[in-house]
Tab-separated table of C-alpha atoms and ligand atoms in Angstrom:
chain	number	residue	atom	x	y	z
Z	116	UNK	CA	0.000	0.000	0.000
Z	117	UNK	CA	1.597	3.273	-1.087
Z	118	UNK	CA	2.060	5.978	1.570
Z	119	UNK	CA	3.677	9.419	1.594
Z	120	UNK	CA	5.537	10.630	4.686
Z	121	UNK	CA	5.873	14.355	5.463
Z	122	UNK	CA	8.718	15.282	7.802
Z	123	UNK	CA	10.939	18.224	8.579
Z	124	UNK	CA	13.072	17.386	11.562
Z	125	UNK	CA	15.696	14.843	12.583
Z	126	UNK	CA	13.672	12.237	10.684
Z	127	UNK	CA	13.843	9.508	13.330
Z	128	UNK	CA	10.145	8.682	12.915
Z	129	UNK	CA	10.614	8.599	9.138
Z	130	UNK	CA	13.616	6.298	9.553
Z	131	UNK	CA	11.518	3.945	11.698
Z	132	UNK	CA	8.744	3.841	9.086
Z	133	UNK	CA	11.329	3.111	6.365
Z	134	UNK	CA	12.885	0.404	8.500
Z	135	UNK	CA	9.555	-1.362	8.887
Z	136	UNK	CA	8.775	-0.934	5.163
Z	137	UNK	CA	12.077	-2.525	4.207
Z	138	UNK	CA	11.138	-5.374	6.486
Z	139	UNK	CA	7.759	-7.005	6.161
Z	140	UNK	CA	5.405	-4.037	6.541
Z	141	UNK	CA	2.350	-3.993	4.222
Z	142	UNK	CA	3.104	-0.441	3.111
Z	143	UNK	CA	5.806	1.180	1.014
Z	144	UNK	CA	6.874	4.808	1.168
Z	145	UNK	CA	6.499	6.163	-2.367
Z	146	UNK	CA	7.384	9.755	-1.575
Z	147	UNK	CA	8.727	11.997	1.167
Z	148	UNK	CA	7.813	15.661	1.598
Z	149	UNK	CA	9.979	18.035	3.629
Z	150	UNK	CA	9.539	21.728	4.309
Z	151	UNK	CA	13.244	22.536	4.703
Z	152	UNK	CA	16.693	21.035	4.185
Z	153	UNK	CA	16.828	18.593	7.097
Z	154	UNK	CA	18.149	15.132	8.059
Z	155	UNK	CA	14.783	13.725	6.909
Z	156	UNK	CA	15.665	14.895	3.377
Z	157	UNK	CA	19.058	13.164	3.618
Z	158	UNK	CA	17.295	9.961	4.722
Z	159	UNK	CA	15.083	10.141	1.614
Z	160	UNK	CA	18.155	10.424	-0.607
Z	161	UNK	CA	19.921	7.553	1.171
Z	162	UNK	CA	16.937	5.275	0.648
Z	163	UNK	CA	16.339	6.432	-2.924
Z	164	UNK	CA	12.813	7.599	-2.114
Z	165	UNK	CA	11.473	10.467	-4.281
Z	166	UNK	CA	11.711	13.737	-2.347
Z	167	UNK	CA	9.518	16.825	-2.591
Z	168	UNK	CA	10.623	20.048	-0.918
Z	169	UNK	CA	7.347	21.861	-0.425
Z	170	UNK	CA	9.047	25.274	-0.437
Z	171	UNK	CA	10.092	24.827	-4.092
Z	172	UNK	CA	8.111	26.917	-6.539
Z	173	UNK	CA	6.869	30.466	-6.149
Z	174	UNK	CA	3.648	30.420	-4.182
Z	175	UNK	CA	2.260	33.950	-3.932
Z	176	UNK	CA	0.141	32.972	-0.943
Z	177	UNK	CA	-0.815	30.108	1.349
Z	178	UNK	CA	-3.711	29.022	-0.845
Z	179	UNK	CA	-1.365	28.592	-3.839
Z	180	UNK	CA	1.092	26.680	-1.623
Z	181	UNK	CA	-1.736	24.439	-0.379
Z	182	UNK	CA	-2.865	23.676	-3.930
Z	183	UNK	CA	0.682	23.026	-5.183
Z	184	UNK	CA	1.449	20.730	-2.243
Z	185	UNK	CA	-1.807	18.835	-2.800
Z	186	UNK	CA	-0.934	18.238	-6.454
Z	187	UNK	CA	2.636	17.198	-5.585
Z	188	UNK	CA	1.436	14.613	-3.058
Z	189	UNK	CA	-1.491	13.469	-5.226
Z	190	UNK	CA	1.022	12.654	-7.964
Z	191	UNK	CA	2.303	9.818	-5.743
Z	192	UNK	CA	-1.255	8.435	-5.476
Z	193	UNK	CA	-0.835	7.503	-1.779
Z	194	UNK	CA	-3.513	5.597	0.102
Z	195	UNK	CA	-2.327	7.259	3.314
Z	196	UNK	CA	-0.291	10.321	4.277
Z	197	UNK	CA	1.769	10.294	7.489
Z	198	UNK	CA	3.002	13.543	9.047
Z	199	UNK	CA	5.968	12.875	11.310
Z	200	UNK	CA	7.405	16.142	12.515
Z	201	UNK	CA	6.116	18.136	9.554
Z	202	UNK	CA	5.879	21.634	10.962
Z	203	UNK	CA	3.373	23.214	8.584
Z	204	UNK	CA	-0.405	23.292	8.977
Z	205	UNK	CA	-2.061	21.504	6.062
Z	206	UNK	CA	-4.520	23.643	4.093
Z	207	UNK	CA	-8.138	23.075	3.001
Z	208	UNK	CA	-7.228	21.735	-0.469
Z	209	UNK	CA	-4.948	19.138	1.078
Z	210	UNK	CA	-7.492	18.171	3.737
Z	211	UNK	CA	-10.325	17.811	1.224
Z	212	UNK	CA	-8.113	15.639	-0.992
Z	213	UNK	CA	-6.631	13.410	1.730
Z	214	UNK	CA	-8.930	14.038	4.709
Z	215	UNK	CA	-9.551	10.917	6.788
Z	216	UNK	CA	-6.337	9.368	5.456
Z	217	UNK	CA	-3.755	11.623	7.130
Z	218	UNK	CA	-2.116	10.263	10.280
Z	219	UNK	CA	-0.074	12.408	12.646
Z	220	UNK	CA	2.140	11.612	15.609
Z	221	UNK	CA	2.234	14.139	18.460
Z	222	UNK	CA	4.692	13.922	21.387
Z	223	UNK	CA	2.116	14.497	24.150
Z	224	UNK	CA	-1.119	12.924	25.429
Z	225	UNK	CA	-3.665	14.977	23.476
Z	226	UNK	CA	-5.768	16.920	24.173
Z	227	UNK	CA	-3.065	18.052	26.592
Z	228	UNK	CA	-0.221	20.118	25.168
Z	229	UNK	CA	-1.147	20.451	21.480
Z	230	UNK	CA	0.972	22.525	19.113
Z	231	UNK	CA	4.612	22.790	18.209
Z	232	UNK	CA	6.013	22.718	21.784
Z	233	UNK	CA	4.119	19.829	23.357
Z	234	UNK	CA	7.184	18.381	25.085
Z	235	UNK	CA	8.399	21.702	26.522
Z	236	UNK	CA	4.856	22.606	27.620
Z	237	UNK	CA	4.398	19.291	29.457
Z	238	UNK	CA	7.753	19.709	31.188
Z	239	UNK	CA	7.011	23.326	32.123
Z	240	UNK	CA	3.619	22.341	33.501
Z	241	UNK	CA	5.271	19.801	35.790
Z	242	UNK	CA	3.230	16.753	34.716
Z	243	UNK	CA	4.563	13.406	35.988
Z	244	UNK	CA	3.336	11.489	32.962
Z	245	UNK	CA	3.189	12.621	29.363
Z	246	UNK	CA	3.398	10.466	26.258
Z	247	UNK	CA	2.587	10.210	22.596
Z	248	UNK	CA	-0.589	10.324	20.522
Z	249	UNK	CA	-1.263	9.016	17.014
Z	250	UNK	CA	-4.360	10.622	15.507
Z	251	UNK	CA	-6.114	11.389	12.240
Z	252	UNK	CA	-5.523	14.947	11.065
Z	253	UNK	CA	-8.503	17.272	10.727
Z	254	UNK	CA	-8.705	21.014	10.118
Z	255	UNK	CA	-7.531	21.850	13.634
Z	256	UNK	CA	-4.049	21.646	15.172
Z	257	UNK	CA	-3.604	18.207	16.788
Z	258	UNK	CA	-7.382	17.860	17.205
Z	259	UNK	CA	-8.378	14.910	14.985
Z	260	UNK	CA	-9.738	11.534	16.211
Z	261	UNK	CA	-7.241	9.724	18.447
Z	262	UNK	CA	-6.135	6.300	17.206
Z	263	UNK	CA	-3.523	5.305	19.819
Z	264	UNK	CA	-1.654	6.660	22.857
Z	265	UNK	CA	1.277	5.530	25.019
Z	266	UNK	CA	2.331	7.070	28.349
Z	267	UNK	CA	5.908	8.156	29.057
Z	268	UNK	CA	6.996	9.025	32.608
Z	269	UNK	CA	8.691	12.380	33.174
Z	270	UNK	CA	11.891	12.155	35.213
Z	271	UNK	CA	12.927	14.877	37.702
Z	272	UNK	CA	16.193	15.515	35.821
Z	273	UNK	CA	14.549	15.562	32.385
Z	274	UNK	CA	15.322	18.312	29.934
Z	275	UNK	CA	13.157	18.909	26.874
Z	276	UNK	CA	15.673	16.938	24.825
Z	277	UNK	CA	15.989	13.919	27.125
Z	278	UNK	CA	12.221	13.742	27.523
Z	279	UNK	CA	11.587	14.188	23.786
Z	280	UNK	CA	14.099	11.460	22.903
Z	281	UNK	CA	12.387	9.075	25.325
Z	282	UNK	CA	8.998	9.963	23.868
Z	283	UNK	CA	10.286	9.463	20.322
Z	284	UNK	CA	11.595	5.987	21.176
Z	285	UNK	CA	7.991	5.070	22.052
Z	286	UNK	CA	6.498	7.138	19.241
Z	287	UNK	CA	8.507	5.390	16.540
Z	288	UNK	CA	7.095	1.962	17.389
Z	289	UNK	CA	3.533	3.158	18.006
Z	290	UNK	CA	3.345	5.113	14.745
Z	291	UNK	CA	4.737	2.215	12.709
Z	292	UNK	CA	2.264	-0.178	14.401
Z	293	UNK	CA	-0.702	2.121	13.741
Z	294	UNK	CA	0.275	2.712	10.103
Z	295	UNK	CA	0.682	-1.049	9.614
Z	296	UNK	CA	-2.780	-1.680	11.042
Z	297	UNK	CA	-4.372	1.172	9.111
Z	298	UNK	CA	-3.153	0.029	5.723
Z	299	UNK	CA	-4.341	-3.510	6.365
Z	300	UNK	CA	-7.521	-3.025	8.409
Z	301	UNK	CA	-8.505	0.593	7.814
Z	302	UNK	CA	-9.588	2.470	10.863
Z	303	UNK	CA	-12.671	2.141	13.022
Z	304	UNK	CA	-13.401	5.051	15.347
Z	305	UNK	CA	-16.163	4.794	17.970
Z	306	UNK	CA	-17.342	1.666	16.195
Z	307	UNK	CA	-17.729	3.490	12.864
Z	308	UNK	CA	-15.501	2.685	9.952
Z	309	UNK	CA	-13.784	5.973	9.202
Z	310	UNK	CA	-14.650	7.402	5.800
Z	311	UNK	CA	-11.664	6.099	3.917
Z	312	UNK	CA	-12.439	6.288	0.224
H	463	GRF	C1	8.210	13.849	16.797
H	463	GRF	O1	8.270	13.856	18.208
H	463	GRF	C2	6.830	14.221	16.351
H	463	GRF	O2	5.808	13.765	17.197
H	463	GRF	C3	6.903	15.720	16.407
H	463	GRF	O3	8.164	16.039	15.857
H	463	GRF	C4	9.051	14.962	16.198
H	463	GRF	C5	9.709	14.518	14.928
H	463	GRF	O4	10.866	13.828	15.285
H	463	GRF	N1	5.827	16.327	15.653
H	463	GRF	P1	11.835	13.307	14.102
H	463	GRF	O5	12.115	14.493	13.208
H	463	GRF	O6	11.081	12.210	13.373
H	463	GRF	O7	13.040	12.794	14.823
């Protein structure tokens, strides 16, 4: 089953998804989208996976960027799109084209600590347990239906980095497991089969 992964950070979640795909996973990554030059882009090159840098091209405004990105990803004809550290909000064109088939991983137990600083916010708040959430992407920021969660204990000497690395070690496995299940079984939320065309 063809999937596209969108990343823009260290790419450790992307690397985990590639690792599974090169093993026995029922999905293959047909394209990778990044929004900057980043290790995730280098990983794409190393694994010979077609790479799209979504900044390429002159987009006069966000709507044009949204449309261009939608066309670029649609060209791969993915059944599913996975955002793993992609730090841009997906626009209405993209959501109408792929809505219900976009999976995101967030390094906190949503609905707590949504947004781009979930790990730092959890640490600053002084929670004893945080974790990771895999959810379907909707028009909001980290607000779509939750598919899976795993707790991660916060340690007294944790920094944002040590905590985030520990969360990512859990996140990598959970995201790969959820994507594997989605591509084989689809997704059922509250007993309803999600509208996956
Ligand atoms: C992950 O923690 C993900 O949940 C968050 O950004 C991080 C990406 O890590 N959105 P990496 O770039 O895959 O290492």
